[in-house]
Amino acid sequence: MARTAVVAGTATAVSNRVSRRQASRWSQEEQGYYQQEAPPAAAPAEDDRDRQIAQLKELADLKAQGILTEEEFAASKAKILGI
């Protein structure tokens, strides 16, 4: 009878250990799934584009008023657009 208890106790201990190890692995996999990198936000690019458009409009107004020459306008435009 004691032998049966030892065998049953060992089997239970091994089974519990395997279950804990498996749960731990699943937990790690699940964390990796939820911690994937988020796609980059598009807002900064839109803000940058809006800023560039506003600057180009200001340059066009200055050129139309005769404050900037064609060469100054082209150079400033290239600088804003990063050309």
mmCIF file of C-alpha atoms in Angstrom:
data_model
loop_
_atom_site.group_PDB
_atom_site.id
_atom_site.type_symbol
_atom_site.label_atom_id
_atom_site.label_comp_id
_atom_site.label_asym_id
_atom_site.label_seq_id
_atom_site.Cartn_x
_atom_site.Cartn_y
_atom_site.Cartn_z
ATOM 1 C CA MET A 1 0.000 0.000 0.000
ATOM 2 C CA ALA A 2 2.817 2.393 0.795
ATOM 3 C CA ARG A 3 4.378 1.641 -2.562
ATOM 4 C CA THR A 4 1.152 2.609 -4.309
ATOM 5 C CA ALA A 5 1.046 5.887 -2.394
ATOM 6 C CA VAL A 6 4.634 6.713 -3.386
ATOM 7 C CA VAL A 7 3.953 5.968 -7.054
ATOM 8 C CA ALA A 8 0.744 8.003 -7.014
ATOM 9 C CA GLY A 9 2.423 10.874 -5.195
ATOM 10 C CA THR A 10 5.318 10.926 -7.674
ATOM 11 C CA ALA A 11 2.951 10.857 -10.623
ATOM 12 C CA THR A 12 0.958 13.748 -9.155
ATOM 13 C CA ALA A 13 4.103 15.808 -8.529
ATOM 14 C CA VAL A 14 5.377 15.241 -12.069
ATOM 15 C CA SER A 15 1.979 16.033 -13.541
ATOM 16 C CA ASN A 16 1.743 19.285 -11.567
ATOM 17 C CA ARG A 17 5.250 20.320 -12.619
ATOM 18 C CA VAL A 18 4.472 19.687 -16.286
ATOM 19 C CA SER A 19 1.242 21.672 -15.985
ATOM 20 C CA ARG A 20 3.026 24.643 -14.368
ATOM 21 C CA ARG A 21 5.784 24.591 -16.981
ATOM 22 C CA GLN A 22 3.257 24.447 -19.815
ATOM 23 C CA ALA A 23 1.218 27.306 -18.310
ATOM 24 C CA SER A 24 4.396 29.349 -17.979
ATOM 25 C CA ARG A 25 5.269 28.798 -21.647
ATOM 26 C CA TRP A 26 1.785 29.733 -22.762
ATOM 27 C CA SER A 27 1.927 32.861 -20.641
ATOM 28 C CA GLN A 28 5.242 33.904 -22.216
ATOM 29 C CA GLU A 29 3.913 33.282 -25.721
ATOM 30 C CA GLU A 30 0.796 35.268 -24.920
ATOM 31 C CA GLN A 31 2.850 38.203 -23.615
ATOM 32 C CA GLY A 32 4.915 38.181 -26.796
ATOM 33 C CA TYR A 33 1.739 38.243 -28.853
ATOM 34 C CA TYR A 34 0.382 41.296 -27.053
ATOM 35 C CA GLN A 35 3.725 43.106 -26.871
ATOM 36 C CA GLN A 36 4.302 43.267 -30.613
ATOM 37 C CA GLU A 37 5.407 46.630 -31.872
ATOM 38 C CA ALA A 38 2.623 48.969 -32.802
ATOM 39 C CA PRO A 39 2.705 50.454 -36.283
ATOM 40 C CA PRO A 40 4.262 53.906 -36.420
ATOM 41 C CA ALA A 41 1.799 56.731 -35.959
ATOM 42 C CA ALA A 42 0.933 58.736 -39.069
ATOM 43 C CA ALA A 43 0.186 61.942 -37.168
ATOM 44 C CA PRO A 44 3.750 63.352 -37.064
ATOM 45 C CA ALA A 45 4.105 62.956 -40.830
ATOM 46 C CA GLU A 46 0.799 64.757 -41.378
ATOM 47 C CA ASP A 47 1.812 67.512 -38.960
ATOM 48 C CA ASP A 48 5.111 67.905 -40.798
ATOM 49 C CA ARG A 49 3.319 68.030 -44.148
ATOM 50 C CA ASP A 50 0.863 70.635 -42.841
ATOM 51 C CA ARG A 51 3.770 72.725 -41.565
ATOM 52 C CA GLN A 52 5.516 72.512 -44.950
ATOM 53 C CA ILE A 53 2.363 73.578 -46.778
ATOM 54 C CA ALA A 54 1.931 76.568 -44.478
ATOM 55 C CA GLN A 55 5.544 77.615 -45.017
ATOM 56 C CA LEU A 56 5.220 77.272 -48.796
ATOM 57 C CA LYS A 57 2.078 79.418 -48.754
ATOM 58 C CA GLU A 58 3.937 82.094 -46.802
ATOM 59 C CA LEU A 59 6.776 81.978 -49.316
ATOM 60 C CA ALA A 60 4.335 82.277 -52.213
ATOM 61 C CA ASP A 61 2.728 85.312 -50.555
ATOM 62 C CA LEU A 62 6.143 86.938 -50.057
ATOM 63 C CA LYS A 63 7.018 86.280 -53.698
ATOM 64 C CA ALA A 64 3.674 87.659 -54.889
ATOM 65 C CA GLN A 65 4.261 90.818 -52.845
ATOM 66 C CA GLY A 66 7.663 91.225 -54.492
ATOM 67 C CA ILE A 67 9.583 90.709 -51.250
ATOM 68 C CA LEU A 68 11.311 87.552 -52.525
ATOM 69 C CA THR A 69 12.957 87.092 -55.904
ATOM 70 C CA GLU A 70 12.428 83.956 -57.973
ATOM 71 C CA GLU A 71 15.853 82.648 -56.897
ATOM 72 C CA GLU A 72 15.181 83.294 -53.202
ATOM 73 C CA PHE A 73 11.787 81.621 -53.510
ATOM 74 C CA ALA A 74 13.285 78.547 -55.225
ATOM 75 C CA ALA A 75 16.079 78.254 -52.646
ATOM 76 C CA SER A 76 13.682 78.569 -49.689
ATOM 77 C CA LYS A 77 11.244 76.098 -51.246
ATOM 78 C CA ALA A 78 14.020 73.553 -51.770
ATOM 79 C CA LYS A 79 15.131 73.978 -48.157
ATOM 80 C CA ILE A 80 11.581 73.414 -46.819
ATOM 81 C CA LEU A 81 11.043 70.343 -48.984
ATOM 82 C CA GLY A 82 14.501 68.965 -48.204
ATOM 83 C CA ILE A 83 15.541 68.869 -51.828
#
